[in-house]
Amino acid sequence: MAQQDDVFKKIVSHAKEYGFVFPSSDIYDGLSAVYDYGQNGVELKNNIKRYWWDAMTLLHENIVGIDSAIFMHPTIWKASGHVDAFNDPLIDNRDSKKRYRADVLIEDHLAKIDDKINKEIAKAAKRFGDAFDEAQFRATNARVLEYQAHRDELHNRFATAMNANDLEALRQIIIDEEIVCPISGTKNWTEVRQFNLMFKTEMGSTADGAMSVYLRPETAQGIFVNYLNVQKTGRMRIPFGIAQIGKAFRNEIVARQFIFRMREFEQMEMQFFVRPGEELKWFAQWKEWRLKWHKALGMGDEKYRYHDHDKLAHYANAATDIEFLMPFGFKEVEGIHSRTNFDLSQHEKFSGKKIQYFDPELNENYTPYVIETSIGVDRMFLSVLCSSYEEETLPGGDTRVVLHLPAPLAPVKCAVLPLVRKDGLPEKAREIVDDLKFDFATHYEEKDAIGKRYRRQDAIGTPFCITVDHQTLEDNTVTLRERDSMEQTRVNIADLHRLIHDRVSLASLLRKLK
Ligand code: ATP
């Protein structure tokens, strides 16, 4: 774990050193859980968003996009339930004065019990070798059975307390399990309280009678309140979806782990409207499609898993997370929820407007059911960064830091490097840049030795370096160096476009999805 923490720290400092992510308001020592994206970060982030947007709107002819405002009528948040119930259970440790989410403390504790079970299994697997039968060991080993029974009982208590919003019961679990504060090591806990995560501000001057408004905590409501507009103007027929990318704001109690949990972040959400009764079929379909989207990036199928929810929101009838293996464990990157007709019905009730769909095939009116897919851009960014980062030892004993970014997501697609800064090589290199720059993000660099320049491009994940040398002037060939293998091949300038395009185009990624 300590080693993993170490790697994570290195990734965070790499992100800053190479212009991916800076702490917000850096010269004022930062602002907690708020970050800025730098010159390379913004490109990577835009490419992630483009991959999602195109996968939704180009590959599905029944999905369209919108861009709704961050400020919305405050009654929307009453209708959606956010004013009354968008809370986290908060607990303080009196000694360290640190604040925690009570549910997270308990979840971490459950994960520790899982670790103990897994350790027993790993030990036994080593002892028995090929003859090891994990299922049998789990069913018979006294220690594992004891851990498992304890875990199951605790898990039940936890799920019951969460579903009933029973704060006292949550606190009792923390006391009974003797969970200590990771900072002070003590069990000196306060009561558990509910904490609303929405940021509130005032709109209009006081003379006008200012109105309290919220910074939206999710983009989804902007889609629901535009359902009628889009359905009517786009003449959409069910099933159809509306996609949106935009900022969301949550006053998170504990914001940590870099851009994993931020107070200002970005979401990519799609609400898919279906016939009542068909929602679970579509839920299963979207679960499969979304995982395929992640896996197409080639970061390793074993790094993903589904996590079905124990606690369903009162309006949901199925929910799952897609989790990704971060350096700090499997963590939620995307949520897929079957939200029934809750949101549209609530808006119908609170707005007094009829929000229904006339289904010509069934010849009836109904309130559509909704499947939601909701992914955080920043968490996706973090998963890409973490799985791409490698400190590689090369055959000669040299080391390099390389980002094995999926090529279509890389901020820079190719760098054009004249071997020396004379003899007409820079001019020739510029000619190549002037040709490629219309299709690919292309860098020109002439400073420092060529090896150093290669390293700099490796560190930002540039898939190709093109080196212009004296031979280029004679026969119009260059060396094309590939980031991961570091292999260099002599190619014709006329072939560059095709060779690069084959690897870096977003279309190549999108084709894997169908
Ligand atoms: P968590 O349990 O981690 O707080 P959540 O279940 O509340 O997340 P959702 O409301 O389902 O999250 O939001 C959908 C997605 O938005 C999440 O899967 C995540 O990628 C992203 N997200 C949510 N909160 C944050 C945050 N504070 N910072 C960055 N991304 C976030």
Short mmCIF file of C-alpha atoms in Angstrom, two decimals, residues 40-257:
data_model
loop_
_atom_site.label_atom_id
_atom_site.label_comp_id
_atom_site.label_asym_id
_atom_site.label_seq_id
_atom_site.Cartn_x
_atom_site.Cartn_y
_atom_site.Cartn_z
CA ASN A 40 -1.68 19.29 -21.81
CA GLY A 41 -4.46 18.46 -19.35
CA VAL A 42 -7.05 20.47 -21.22
CA GLU A 43 -6.26 18.60 -24.45
CA LEU A 44 -6.48 15.20 -22.79
CA LYS A 45 -9.71 16.23 -21.10
CA ASN A 46 -11.20 17.53 -24.36
CA ASN A 47 -10.28 14.27 -26.10
CA ILE A 48 -12.00 12.23 -23.37
CA LYS A 49 -15.09 14.39 -23.72
CA ARG A 50 -15.04 14.08 -27.51
CA TYR A 51 -14.73 10.27 -27.25
CA TRP A 52 -17.79 10.15 -24.97
CA TRP A 53 -19.81 12.70 -26.96
CA ASP A 54 -19.18 11.02 -30.30
CA ALA A 55 -19.86 7.55 -28.88
CA MET A 56 -23.23 8.84 -27.67
CA THR A 57 -24.38 11.18 -30.42
CA LEU A 58 -22.70 9.78 -33.55
CA LEU A 59 -23.11 6.09 -32.89
CA HIS A 60 -26.72 6.28 -31.68
CA GLU A 61 -29.06 8.00 -34.05
CA ASN A 62 -31.62 8.28 -31.25
CA ILE A 63 -29.34 10.24 -28.88
CA VAL A 64 -28.96 14.02 -29.13
CA GLY A 65 -27.03 16.49 -26.99
CA ILE A 66 -27.88 19.68 -25.12
CA ASP A 67 -26.01 22.24 -23.05
CA SER A 68 -28.16 23.57 -20.23
CA ALA A 69 -27.33 26.41 -17.83
CA ILE A 70 -25.67 25.83 -14.46
CA PHE A 71 -28.20 28.06 -12.71
CA MET A 72 -31.70 26.65 -12.71
CA HIS A 73 -34.99 27.51 -11.08
CA PRO A 74 -34.60 26.63 -7.36
CA THR A 75 -37.84 24.63 -7.35
CA ILE A 76 -36.10 22.08 -9.60
CA TRP A 77 -33.96 21.03 -6.65
CA LYS A 78 -37.02 20.74 -4.43
CA ALA A 79 -38.69 18.52 -7.04
CA SER A 80 -35.61 16.35 -7.57
CA GLY A 81 -35.25 15.77 -3.82
CA HIS A 82 -31.83 17.43 -3.58
CA VAL A 83 -32.93 20.15 -1.13
CA ASP A 84 -34.27 17.60 1.33
CA ALA A 85 -32.12 14.57 0.73
CA PHE A 86 -28.82 15.32 -1.01
CA ASN A 87 -26.97 14.74 2.21
CA ASP A 88 -23.99 12.82 3.45
CA PRO A 89 -23.72 11.54 7.03
CA LEU A 90 -20.96 13.53 8.67
CA ILE A 91 -18.95 12.65 11.80
CA ASP A 92 -16.08 14.47 13.50
CA ASN A 93 -13.25 13.15 15.56
CA ARG A 94 -12.91 15.42 18.59
CA ASP A 95 -9.17 14.87 18.98
CA SER A 96 -7.91 15.35 15.44
CA LYS A 97 -10.77 17.77 14.60
CA LYS A 98 -10.99 15.89 11.30
CA ARG A 99 -14.29 15.41 9.55
CA TYR A 100 -15.34 12.15 7.90
CA ARG A 101 -18.25 10.60 6.08
CA ALA A 102 -19.62 7.99 8.47
CA ASP A 103 -20.56 5.68 5.57
CA VAL A 104 -17.04 5.88 4.13
CA LEU A 105 -15.46 5.00 7.49
CA ILE A 106 -17.63 1.88 7.62
CA GLU A 107 -16.99 0.98 3.98
CA ASP A 108 -13.24 1.25 4.56
CA HIS A 109 -13.62 -0.98 7.59
CA LEU A 110 -15.51 -3.58 5.50
CA ALA A 111 -12.74 -3.43 2.91
CA LYS A 112 -10.22 -4.22 5.68
CA ILE A 113 -12.15 -7.37 6.56
CA ASP A 114 -12.13 -8.33 2.88
CA ASP A 115 -8.37 -7.83 2.87
CA LYS A 116 -8.00 -10.20 5.80
CA ILE A 117 -10.02 -12.88 3.99
CA ASN A 118 -8.00 -12.40 0.82
CA LYS A 119 -4.75 -12.67 2.74
CA GLU A 120 -5.81 -16.03 4.22
CA ILE A 121 -6.70 -17.24 0.75
CA ALA A 122 -3.44 -16.05 -0.76
CA LYS A 123 -1.46 -17.77 2.03
CA ALA A 124 -3.31 -21.04 1.52
CA ALA A 125 -2.97 -20.84 -2.26
CA LYS A 126 0.78 -20.55 -1.83
CA ARG A 127 0.88 -23.47 0.60
CA PHE A 128 -1.23 -25.86 -1.48
CA GLY A 129 -0.03 -24.84 -4.93
CA ASP A 130 -1.91 -26.31 -7.89
CA ALA A 131 -4.08 -28.48 -5.64
CA PHE A 132 -5.70 -25.39 -4.08
CA ASP A 133 -9.47 -25.21 -4.33
CA GLU A 134 -10.54 -21.69 -3.33
CA ALA A 135 -14.26 -22.42 -3.11
CA GLN A 136 -13.68 -25.34 -0.79
CA PHE A 137 -11.26 -23.34 1.34
CA ARG A 138 -13.77 -20.51 1.69
CA ALA A 139 -16.48 -22.99 2.70
CA THR A 140 -14.42 -24.86 5.30
CA ASN A 141 -11.60 -22.77 6.77
CA ALA A 142 -12.63 -21.77 10.28
CA ARG A 143 -10.89 -18.39 10.27
CA VAL A 144 -12.25 -17.38 6.86
CA LEU A 145 -15.76 -18.47 7.89
CA GLU A 146 -15.53 -16.37 11.02
CA TYR A 147 -14.38 -13.27 9.10
CA GLN A 148 -17.04 -13.80 6.46
CA ALA A 149 -19.88 -14.22 8.97
CA HIS A 150 -18.78 -11.05 10.74
CA ARG A 151 -18.57 -9.18 7.44
CA ASP A 152 -22.01 -10.32 6.29
CA GLU A 153 -23.63 -9.34 9.55
CA LEU A 154 -21.94 -5.95 9.56
CA HIS A 155 -22.80 -5.35 5.95
CA ASN A 156 -26.47 -6.06 6.67
CA ARG A 157 -26.50 -3.67 9.59
CA PHE A 158 -24.83 -1.01 7.46
CA ALA A 159 -27.26 -1.41 4.53
CA THR A 160 -30.25 -1.29 6.88
CA ALA A 161 -28.98 1.86 8.60
CA MET A 162 -28.25 3.59 5.30
CA ASN A 163 -31.60 2.68 3.78
CA ALA A 164 -33.43 3.95 6.85
CA ASN A 165 -31.20 7.06 7.09
CA ASP A 166 -30.65 5.98 10.69
CA LEU A 167 -27.75 8.17 11.83
CA GLU A 168 -27.65 6.78 15.36
CA ALA A 169 -27.34 3.24 13.98
CA LEU A 170 -24.44 4.32 11.76
CA ARG A 171 -22.67 5.81 14.77
CA GLN A 172 -23.29 2.65 16.78
CA ILE A 173 -21.57 0.57 14.10
CA ILE A 174 -18.52 2.84 14.32
CA ILE A 175 -18.49 2.45 18.12
CA ASP A 176 -19.12 -1.32 18.13
CA GLU A 177 -16.48 -2.00 15.50
CA GLU A 178 -14.02 0.23 17.38
CA ILE A 179 -13.22 2.20 14.24
CA VAL A 180 -10.54 4.76 15.01
CA CYS A 181 -9.69 8.08 13.40
CA PRO A 182 -6.81 7.47 10.95
CA ILE A 183 -5.15 10.70 12.13
CA SER A 184 -5.51 10.71 15.93
CA GLY A 185 -5.99 6.96 16.36
CA THR A 186 -8.78 7.63 18.89
CA LYS A 187 -12.45 6.67 19.10
CA ASN A 188 -13.57 10.06 20.38
CA TRP A 189 -16.42 10.59 17.87
CA THR A 190 -19.19 13.20 17.75
CA GLU A 191 -22.78 12.41 16.79
CA VAL A 192 -23.50 11.74 13.12
CA ARG A 193 -25.24 14.65 11.33
CA GLN A 194 -26.69 15.15 7.89
CA PHE A 195 -24.83 17.61 5.68
CA ASN A 196 -26.33 19.02 2.47
CA LEU A 197 -23.83 19.04 -0.38
CA MET A 198 -25.31 21.82 -2.51
CA PHE A 199 -23.69 25.24 -2.83
CA LYS A 200 -26.18 28.06 -2.43
CA THR A 201 -25.86 31.60 -3.70
CA GLU A 202 -28.01 34.68 -4.36
CA MET A 203 -29.29 35.79 -7.73
CA GLY A 204 -30.38 39.41 -8.31
CA SER A 205 -29.84 42.42 -6.07
CA THR A 206 -31.47 42.64 -2.67
CA ALA A 207 -33.58 45.59 -3.85
CA ASP A 208 -35.20 43.26 -6.39
CA GLY A 209 -35.79 40.68 -3.72
CA ALA A 210 -32.88 38.34 -4.36
CA MET A 211 -33.60 34.68 -4.95
CA SER A 212 -31.56 31.85 -3.51
CA VAL A 213 -30.24 29.59 -6.24
CA TYR A 214 -27.97 26.57 -6.22
CA LEU A 215 -24.96 25.62 -8.25
CA ARG A 216 -26.18 22.41 -9.85
CA PRO A 217 -24.88 19.27 -8.10
CA GLU A 218 -25.50 17.18 -11.25
CA THR A 219 -26.19 17.90 -14.89
CA ALA A 220 -29.06 15.40 -15.13
CA GLN A 221 -31.82 17.79 -14.01
CA GLY A 222 -31.01 20.12 -16.90
CA ILE A 223 -31.88 17.21 -19.17
CA PHE A 224 -35.13 16.31 -17.39
CA VAL A 225 -36.46 19.86 -17.49
CA ASN A 226 -35.68 20.02 -21.21
CA TYR A 227 -37.27 16.66 -21.97
CA LEU A 228 -40.38 18.21 -23.53
CA ASN A 229 -38.42 20.82 -25.51
CA VAL A 230 -36.13 18.23 -27.08
CA GLN A 231 -38.78 15.58 -27.63
CA LYS A 232 -41.09 18.01 -29.39
CA THR A 233 -38.58 20.04 -31.42
CA GLY A 234 -36.51 16.98 -32.35
CA ARG A 235 -39.64 14.87 -32.94
CA MET A 236 -37.95 12.16 -30.90
CA ARG A 237 -39.58 8.78 -30.53
CA ILE A 238 -39.07 6.55 -27.54
CA PRO A 239 -36.61 5.03 -26.88
CA PHE A 240 -34.31 8.05 -27.17
CA GLY A 241 -31.58 9.72 -25.17
CA ILE A 242 -30.33 13.20 -24.30
CA ALA A 243 -26.64 13.68 -23.53
CA GLN A 244 -24.92 16.54 -21.78
CA ILE A 245 -21.42 17.46 -20.61
CA GLY A 246 -21.01 20.16 -18.01
CA LYS A 247 -19.82 21.39 -14.66
CA ALA A 248 -21.34 20.20 -11.39
CA PHE A 249 -20.62 21.39 -7.85
CA ARG A 250 -20.73 19.55 -4.53
CA ASN A 251 -19.56 20.77 -1.16
CA GLU A 252 -17.91 17.41 -0.43
CA ILE A 253 -17.25 16.75 3.26
CA VAL A 254 -13.96 15.03 2.70
CA ALA A 255 -12.26 16.00 -0.50
CA ARG A 256 -9.09 14.08 -1.12
CA GLN A 257 -7.24 11.90 -3.58
#
